[in-house]
Structures are given as structure tokens and as C-alpha cells.
Amino acid sequence: MSMTIDRTKILLDTIKRLLRRGASAHLNKIVNKTHAADLAVVFRFLTLREQEAIFDLMDDVGHEAMLFSELEEEILIKLIEDMPPDKIVGILEEMPKDDVADLLGKLSDERSQALLDLMAKEESEEVEGLLLYGEETAGGIMLPDFIALEQNTTAREAIEALQRDYADIEMPFYLYVVDDHGHLVGVISLRQLVVVPPHTQLKNIMTTEVVSVRTETDQEEVARMVARYNILAVPVVNENNVPVGIVTVDDVVDIIREEATEDILKMAGAGEDLIESQSIWRSTRIRLPWLLASWLGGIVAFLIIGYFETSLNKLVYLAAFIPIIMGMGGNIGTQSSTIVVRGLATGRINIKQVWEVVFKELAVGFFLGFFYGFLLGVVAHFRYDRWLLGVTVGLAVMSSMTIAALVGSLVPMVFARVNIDPAVATGPFVTTSIDILSVFFYFQIATVLLAL
Amino acid sequence: MSMTIDRTKILLDTIKRLLRRGASAHLNKIVNKTHAADLAVVFRFLTLREQEAIFDLMDDVGHEAMLFSELEEEILIKLIEDMPPDKIVGILEEMPKDDVADLLGKLSDERSQALLDLMAKEESEEVEGLLLYGEETAGGIMLPDFIALEQNTTAREAIEALQRDYADIEMPFYLYVVDDHGHLVGVISLRQLVVVPPHTQLKNIMTTEVVSVRTETDQEEVARMVARYNILAVPVVNENNVPVGIVTVDDVVDIIREEATEDILKMAGAGEDLIESQSIWRSTRIRLPWLLASWLGGIVAFLIIGYFETSLNKLVYLAAFIPIIMGMGGNIGTQSSTIVVRGLATGRINIKQVWEVVFKELAVGFFLGFFYGFLLGVVAHFRYDRWLLGVTVGLAVMSSMTIAALVGSLVPMVFARVNIDPAVATGPFVTTSIDILSVFFYFQIATVLLAL
């Protein structure tokens, strides 16, 4: 049976109906044959009480562990609040260790320590190791299980070692080769291993161009490398080039989606996480501060127009052009900054290309500004029969769009250069500066040209 | 040696320098030990002549095939324009078939048929099969190589079949199980196969809850499923539930990045593809039409203000509030539509939830509008010592922000409902409608309340 996204809605309705009816036997059947990823989606729409009722019906600890891995953090934390610690630990021990570390990192230090104390020593040490690294770094998302063998090992010995020591590796795609200091020197795919003569030493068949990342590498960079090289796992090395873990492609898929969502929301000034499931109040509070920049910018524009009040009094219909001049600047500025932010995120634009990129955007802004400014000038001339007014609003659109393209491309490049997330810069900051600059230049040009 | 993204820049500089010097021997060495994915990035910054020089230095057809797979379409099409057909076919035969189909789909029918005629019969049939499906569907991106066995097969027979018939499968993660009509009925991971007693029949160990997609399923939906279920490959079935291919996780990684980029650019009205590497003229032409909506909207706002010219003449400083009222509406509208568009793209918002989502956004818009409207009202009152003006601009901000949240959330939901890409709706369309509505309600409120 194939489960598509739309069927989740049907599943949710069924579960809610059975919960209302208290039809445990039927519910029990459904819960235990539903994929944990689907249950996790259903959980988003249930109350804590309902979630607990469903969870109690789950028969298999492996299924529970998958659900824990799939649940959103906030939901999971509330769900385990009143759960007995040994029950929790039983489930944690079935989960991938990077997910366990993620969860423990979110709990209070006491709570997390209490759980670690209950875990088997080997497990808890590995998890504690992961907790040392930043949550969004390669170290924080890696799995500590991987296969590493010394370069003089033969293919036959390697296969024996795999069967003996590495039977429970989660993702056995690659075998990493180390020298006698433990440094990473090569990689072999498991398929290669079985097609060479058994006495061949690993060093003679390994690929020496290993793509690897450091424990402190940002997860976004890790994702970019896995995507670029189309690999199924990337080894994570410490400062001595000794492998300490791997990041697998299924985690990378999640990172890419998360990072893209984060970038999109930040650019729109709508927080970092998708808040569609949060309460109205919470949502209001998250979005409130982002709008402050825009409000303050509006006040500055208000003061600028106030400063030109004499000009405006003499020619009141100047006001009618404010929306189009601001709007054209705002839109092209958003285009430019979006292209730059996304280009930087996907590695298609390099931060060293500042002037090349900015100059290009400037030129595009100028040409588009010339085109739309000319159009508006013609309209203004015919409406008010005053060619100097046409020139004024035409120039205003041109300067607004040129400046907007400049600001929209330069600001994220500069932010990236000084290591501030360029996506944050884009939204309110760029839009607001463009609004202010557009209005100022418009009235300045009008005052001079129309001799107001 | 680990190759990070920043090193690409160094590689590019080195290659360019060696090309200028004509240092073929040195260049030859570098080219042949550089990963095809890195060469593909370098190619973006080279002229066709330089690209050809580099390509001629490549020694290994497997390496050439990887480069073909990694190169951007436009670059690849130009590169092969003057290449002898049998040389091209030699390379195509080393490439994954989905990549070959992608390329041939881009060439003229004659050209593509000429290449197919030169290919081995079995290969060309498989590629032609893929060409039947839409490029952005599961059928268009699937690999036709996968493992499917009948459900009565024993584990031992399955292992023998794998070694005998499936030795050259690219991604051997899962074994799919079919009934005697060839219908997909289960899945087994290769690891499961080796730990059960040899005489066990597949139907007794297979998982019957197979996640699968149809050939016509959109690639975005395919990516969403692979991400949700953390699987390494998803089987593609035809209308009779017979497996015809698989989509692997490494292709999904690329799809997710592409789709996110596409959504981000569309929302900003900046086309569909990252155009940072295009010429200034081309870039201008792509962005020109997107700005037309915004220009026309500006003209409508201009007409509206013209219509209220009498009011404006009596109270000219009303103009000073236009930027803040438009800006606040525009920003919250962008927040709302971004949350909805991204929520729809990631499957976190369901199109059936229209009223729930829209009502929530409306409420958030109302509260934020009340807050920032009140703030502005206070400022206006103190600046002009006229409390009714304060009430006017306060109400204007409130109505602008409430309407913006409504439009920003409703429009993408409605578009998604009628199967139009909601990302396209968001950018110019939403922003422009909000600008017009904000200005209209502002002057309407002012005219009534201030009795102008």
C-alpha cells in the first residue's frame, strides 16, 4: 500500500474519530501499522492527551523510537515530560545517536544528565561526545558509527572485519581507510571491495581524493558538499584528520529542506521556523519585532516627506507618485537580494565576487529603471501636461530602481563577508532602506527640477 | 585531500592561469585528478573555447560521463554542438540513463534521434522509455535499474539472483517483491535478506507497507516522500502497480535544492532559475515582465490618489503617511504569503485547511495592525495635535495590515486549490494588490473621518 501525503488527512480524521469513540481495539491496529513519519504528522494536530493515548497503544519499542526521531522537538519534549525515565531511556537506546543528542541538548541539564546516567555506558559516552559539538555543525549531526580500516589491510581481511565487527552499522556504504596514525587517507565503496582479488591491500584500490568535513563545519556546508558530489555519506574528521563520524544523505535531505525554509522565512522577516502550527498569540509575538524595522523606516519616510512639505504644498499631486516609486524600488530590490542570498546559499555565488555581482545588479537596475521610468514619465506628462514633471518622476523611478538593485545586492554580500547570515539582512532591512532612499531622492529631484 | 567549496575558486584561478600559459602537461594532471563536480563548477566561468581545451585533456570516459552529468544543461548543449556523434554516444553510454534522457529531451528531435540510433539497442530503448514521461515527474527522473523478485522466491534464491543478474545495479539498497502478476507487494532491505534462514520465502519477511510513487507523480511530491520517510530510494510504479524504476536519494537532494531555489525566486518575482551567471541583457529581459505587475499596480494607486485629490489638497500632510501604511501592509503580506507558500511546499499546510489558515493569519494581522496602528496614531496625534488624524492613520494601518494578511494567505491557498503554483502568486501579485488596497482604504477612511 502506498501512502501519499493527502492520505495523511484521511488518517488524521480516522484517528480522531476513533479517539472520540474510544475504539481502542481498532485504533491499536491502525497505530501499529502506520509509519512513524505519518504518526508524527498526525501528532501535530492532536492535543497532548490524545498524543499520550496514541503513544500508549504502540506495541513496539523500535516503532516508538522512530516516532521519537520523527516528532517535532516541541511536541516530543511535552510528550516525555511525565514519562518514567527508564521508559524514555529504553526508547532512546533504539534511536540513532544524533537524534538522541539533539533531544538531550534541548532538555534541562539535570534532566539530560539523569537520562544519560540511566543509559548503557558506551551509548551515553557516544551521545555525550556528540553533545560537545554545536547543534548545527557536522559534529552535532554526525553518526559515530562508521567503518575505518588500516590501509595495509587486504580485501579479504576487510570483508571478514565487516562481518565480524561492523554488522550493526546503520549505513554501510563506504569503508574509510586510515594510515597508521589513524589519519583519513582514502575511501572504498563496499562494491569495489568484493570485485578485487582477496589479497589486494586497501591502499592499492582506495580513492585518495576523499571528500571530508571537519567537526565544526556548518551543517549547511556539509549539505552543500553531499549535494555537489552526489555521495551517500561524508566522513567527519577532527583537527588531526582522524575520522570521528559520518553524516548520511538522509540527514542531508532534512537539512536542505530546513535551511531552505529558514532562508525563505528570514528573507520575509517571518522568523526562522514555520510557525503555522503555533497559536495566534505566539505567532503574533514572533512576527511583531520583525515589523518594527519597517515601522521605524516608515516613520523616517514620514519625516522626510514632512521636511519637503513646502514642495508638496506647491504641487500636491507629487504625492500620487509615491506608491509607484516606492513599489518599483522595493520589488527590484527584493529580486536582487533574493538572487544574491540564494546564490550564496547554493554556492553559485562566491563572496569574493562582490564587485562583479554588485556591478551586474547595478547595471540591470539601471536599465530596468530607465525602461519603467521612461514609461512613467510619459504617463505623467500626458496626465498633467508638464514635461518637467515627466522628467522628474522618470528620474525618480530610475534612481529608486538603481539604488534598490545596489542596496539589494551589496547588503547581503557585505553581511556574508563579515559572517552575518545574509538571509536576515534581506527582508526588513533592505526593504526599509530602499523605501527611505526612494522617497528622499524623489522629493530632492522634484524640488530641484521643478524649482519648488 | 578534502575539497571545500572555497577551494573551487583557487582551482578556477589555477586552471585559468595554466590555460593562458598553455601549460598542457601540468593542466592535464590537474584536470584528470579533479572531481567532475568541481570541474562542472569551473566550467561555468570559462569560455566555450577554454571548456573545449579542458575537455580534450580528459583521459577517462567515465570521468567525462560524470562531467556530462554534472554540467549545467546550457553549457553541456553548447559543448557537444560540434562533437562527433560517436564520441558523444560513447560518453552517454557511461552515464545514468535519467541524465541521458534529460539531455536528449533538450536537443532537437533529429539530433536526439541520431544519437539514439547510434546507441546499443537495449540502452536506447530504456532511454526512449524515460523520454515518454514529463521531465519533472517520477517517470522522468527515475532509474530503470532496480531489483524485483517474485514473492515465493526464497532468501537463498534471491541472493543467488542478486549475484547473477543484478551485479551492475547502481544503487542496490532495496529488493522489491512482486506477486505473480508483477504487482508491487513488498520491500526487503538487502541487510534483512542475509540474516534470515536461507529457505525463508520473501513474502514472509517483506514489509508490505511499501512507500511508492506513480510514474506521473510530480518530482516535488517524490522528494517530499523520500524526505518524510527517510528512505534511500522510492519505487516508481505504473498505473497497474507494476514497478518500472526507482528514484534515488541523491537525485532527491538535487530536486529539493532546485525546487527551493525555484520557489524563492518565484516569490521574489525573479524568474525560475538562478540567473546570476547570465549576461546583463539576458538578466534584464528575464526580470522585466515581472516588474510590469508592480508598475501597473503603481499606476492604479496613482489614479486612486488622484481621485482623492480634493481631500489631499485640504490636508497635504496626509501624503507623509503613505509610505508607512503601504510598507506595513506590504511586509506583513509577505510574511503571511511566505508562511503559506512554504507550508504548502513542505506539506506542513494542507490545501484543505483554507479557512483555518486564513482565519489565523487574519487574526494575527489584526492584532499586529492594532499594535502598530496604535503606535502610529500616537505619533501622528503628537506631531499634528489632532486626535482624529491619529485615529485615521491608526485605522489605516490596522486595515492595511489586516487586509494584507488576508490577501497574503488567501491568494496562495486559492491558487494551490486550482492547481496554479502558489509561489508565483506570492510575489508581484500579492504585493501589488496590497499596495492598491492600502492606499484606497487610507484615503477613504481619511475622507470620511476628517470630513474632507
CSV table of C-alpha atoms in Angstrom, one decimal, chain B residues 21 50 132 192 301 328 392 450:
chain,number,residue,atom,x,y,z
B,21,ARG,CA,50.3,29.9,-20.4
B,50,GLU,CA,38.5,27.1,-22.7
B,132,LEU,CA,7.9,9.4,-22.6
B,192,GLN,CA,17.4,-8.3,6.1
B,301,ALA,CA,-2.5,53.6,-6.8
B,328,MET,CA,3.5,47.8,6.9
B,392,THR,CA,-7.4,58.0,10.9
B,450,LEU,CA,-11.8,64.1,8.7
